[in-house]
Amino acid sequence: MFEGLENKKYTKIELLQMKPLVLAFVGDCVYELYIRNFLITEKYRDVNDLHRKSVFFVKAKAQAHILHELEEELTEDEQNFVRRGRNAHPHTVPKNADVVDYRYATAYEVLIGYLYLSDNKERLEYILKKSIEIGRIRDESRK
């Protein structure tokens, strides 16, 4: 999905020096773009359906759930970035999000931002595909 989209490959030291909320800022964008790209290949063609489905995948509760499901598969480096993200202190929490879910969602976005900025495309693609699988299972279980 990200072919042709060139970005600077950051070193691990540069990424460790970056504030977690900066990584989350990037990760949020990458994840949302991936979800939108995924949804337009699915049966959801109506813009309202697309919006509802994208919100289902990108809301804090969903991201927190995905991260909990992925945690055992994460490398030590990934776990360290997740921990930094979970411990970051955003200035605001959306009124419709639980504080704990929001912290885990931020940690998930930090993970995505870290993988994207480190140019670890294979691992990023794996985590994003796995995230969709987890989200789909969660979606099916609510029906």
GROMACS .gro file of C-alpha atoms in nm:
model
  143
    1MET     CA    1   0.000   0.000   0.000
    2PHE     CA    2   0.284   0.239   0.071
    3GLU     CA    3   0.490   0.187  -0.245
    4GLY     CA    4   0.603   0.518  -0.389
    5LEU     CA    5   0.534   0.697  -0.064
    6GLU     CA    6   0.887   0.779   0.040
    7ASN     CA    7   0.969   0.902   0.385
    8LYS     CA    8   1.289   0.952   0.576
    9LYS     CA    9   1.399   0.635   0.752
   10TYR     CA   10   1.461   0.731   1.111
   11THR     CA   11   1.717   0.550   1.322
   12LYS     CA   12   1.614   0.382   1.644
   13ILE     CA   13   1.794   0.656   1.840
   14GLU     CA   14   1.604   0.928   1.653
   15LEU     CA   15   1.276   0.747   1.718
   16LEU     CA   16   1.357   0.707   2.087
   17GLN     CA   17   1.425   1.081   2.106
   18MET     CA   18   1.093   1.161   1.939
   19LYS     CA   19   0.804   1.239   2.169
   20PRO     CA   20   0.550   0.955   2.183
   21LEU     CA   21   0.265   1.187   2.087
   22VAL     CA   22   0.452   1.278   1.767
   23LEU     CA   23   0.476   0.908   1.682
   24ALA     CA   24   0.104   0.873   1.764
   25PHE     CA   25   0.027   1.169   1.536
   26VAL     CA   26   0.192   0.986   1.245
   27GLY     CA   27   0.052   0.647   1.344
   28ASP     CA   28  -0.303   0.782   1.358
   29CYS     CA   29  -0.274   0.907   1.002
   30VAL     CA   30  -0.115   0.588   0.867
   31TYR     CA   31  -0.373   0.364   1.038
   32GLU     CA   32  -0.671   0.571   0.925
   33LEU     CA   33  -0.545   0.577   0.566
   34TYR     CA   34  -0.493   0.200   0.575
   35ILE     CA   35  -0.844   0.142   0.712
   36ARG     CA   36  -1.001   0.370   0.451
   37ASN     CA   37  -0.810   0.196   0.174
   38PHE     CA   38  -0.926  -0.141   0.309
   39LEU     CA   39  -1.289  -0.032   0.335
   40ILE     CA   40  -1.318   0.094  -0.021
   41THR     CA   41  -1.218  -0.255  -0.141
   42GLU     CA   42  -1.498  -0.408   0.066
   43LYS     CA   43  -1.871  -0.400   0.001
   44TYR     CA   44  -1.915  -0.061   0.171
   45ARG     CA   45  -1.953   0.187  -0.110
   46ASP     CA   46  -2.192   0.439   0.042
   47VAL     CA   47  -2.000   0.724   0.206
   48ASN     CA   48  -2.209   0.702   0.522
   49ASP     CA   49  -2.136   0.328   0.550
   50LEU     CA   50  -1.768   0.395   0.488
   51HIS     CA   51  -1.763   0.658   0.761
   52ARG     CA   52  -1.945   0.436   1.014
   53LYS     CA   53  -1.715   0.143   0.944
   54SER     CA   54  -1.400   0.356   0.961
   55VAL     CA   55  -1.509   0.501   1.296
   56PHE     CA   56  -1.567   0.147   1.423
   57PHE     CA   57  -1.204   0.058   1.341
   58VAL     CA   58  -1.031   0.379   1.447
   59LYS     CA   59  -1.210   0.472   1.769
   60ALA     CA   60  -1.012   0.442   2.091
   61LYS     CA   61  -1.199   0.135   2.218
   62ALA     CA   62  -1.125  -0.056   1.895
   63GLN     CA   63  -0.757   0.040   1.890
   64ALA     CA   64  -0.720  -0.056   2.257
   65HIS     CA   65  -0.880  -0.395   2.185
   66ILE     CA   66  -0.651  -0.451   1.886
   67LEU     CA   67  -0.342  -0.368   2.091
   68HIS     CA   68  -0.445  -0.608   2.368
   69GLU     CA   69  -0.485  -0.884   2.110
   70LEU     CA   70  -0.148  -0.806   1.949
   71GLU     CA   71   0.060  -0.762   2.266
   72GLU     CA   72   0.195  -1.117   2.284
   73GLU     CA   73   0.322  -1.094   1.925
   74LEU     CA   74   0.517  -0.772   1.970
   75THR     CA   75   0.894  -0.762   1.974
   76GLU     CA   76   1.079  -0.616   2.271
   77ASP     CA   77   1.140  -0.289   2.082
   78GLU     CA   78   0.773  -0.267   1.986
   79GLN     CA   79   0.668  -0.331   2.346
   80ASN     CA   80   0.898  -0.049   2.460
   81PHE     CA   81   0.740   0.196   2.217
   82VAL     CA   82   0.392   0.080   2.320
   83ARG     CA   83   0.485   0.138   2.686
   84ARG     CA   84   0.605   0.490   2.602
   85GLY     CA   85   0.280   0.559   2.421
   86ARG     CA   86   0.065   0.425   2.701
   87ASN     CA   87   0.250   0.646   2.950
   88ALA     CA   88   0.226   0.960   2.735
   89HIS     CA   89   0.002   1.229   2.875
   90PRO     CA   90  -0.220   1.382   2.609
   91HIS     CA   91  -0.363   1.719   2.705
   92THR     CA   92  -0.718   1.613   2.631
   93VAL     CA   93  -0.923   1.293   2.616
   94PRO     CA   94  -1.229   1.283   2.390
   95LYS     CA   95  -1.552   1.291   2.589
   96ASN     CA   96  -1.673   0.966   2.428
   97ALA     CA   97  -1.356   0.771   2.515
   98ASP     CA   98  -1.257   0.593   2.834
   99VAL     CA   99  -0.922   0.723   2.967
  100VAL     CA  100  -0.767   0.374   2.981
  101ASP     CA  101  -0.885   0.291   2.627
  102TYR     CA  102  -0.752   0.625   2.507
  103ARG     CA  103  -0.408   0.555   2.654
  104TYR     CA  104  -0.396   0.213   2.488
  105ALA     CA  105  -0.519   0.364   2.161
  106THR     CA  106  -0.238   0.619   2.182
  107ALA     CA  107   0.006   0.335   2.247
  108TYR     CA  108  -0.127   0.153   1.939
  109GLU     CA  109  -0.082   0.466   1.727
  110VAL     CA  110   0.273   0.505   1.862
  111LEU     CA  111   0.345   0.148   1.749
  112ILE     CA  112   0.213   0.221   1.399
  113GLY     CA  113   0.406   0.550   1.383
  114TYR     CA  114   0.724   0.378   1.500
  115LEU     CA  115   0.697   0.104   1.237
  116TYR     CA  116   0.617   0.352   0.962
  117LEU     CA  117   0.896   0.597   1.045
  118SER     CA  118   1.151   0.319   1.093
  119ASP     CA  119   1.058   0.208   0.739
  120ASN     CA  120   0.980  -0.143   0.860
  121LYS     CA  121   0.725  -0.199   0.583
  122GLU     CA  122   0.690  -0.576   0.620
  123ARG     CA  123   0.621  -0.559   0.992
  124LEU     CA  124   0.390  -0.258   0.950
  125GLU     CA  125   0.191  -0.443   0.684
  126TYR     CA  126   0.167  -0.751   0.906
  127ILE     CA  127   0.046  -0.550   1.208
  128LEU     CA  128  -0.208  -0.358   0.998
  129LYS     CA  129  -0.347  -0.673   0.835
  130LYS     CA  130  -0.366  -0.844   1.173
  131SER     CA  131  -0.542  -0.535   1.312
  132ILE     CA  132  -0.810  -0.564   1.045
  133GLU     CA  133  -0.855  -0.934   1.123
  134ILE     CA  134  -0.898  -0.853   1.491
  135GLY     CA  135  -1.137  -0.568   1.410
  136ARG     CA  136  -1.346  -0.786   1.179
  137ILE     CA  137  -1.377  -1.058   1.443
  138ARG     CA  138  -1.485  -0.792   1.694
  139ASP     CA  139  -1.734  -0.652   1.441
  140GLU     CA  140  -1.882  -0.996   1.371
  141SER     CA  141  -1.919  -1.069   1.743
  142ARG     CA  142  -2.136  -0.760   1.793
  143LYS     CA  143  -2.392  -0.876   1.538
   0.00000   0.00000   0.00000
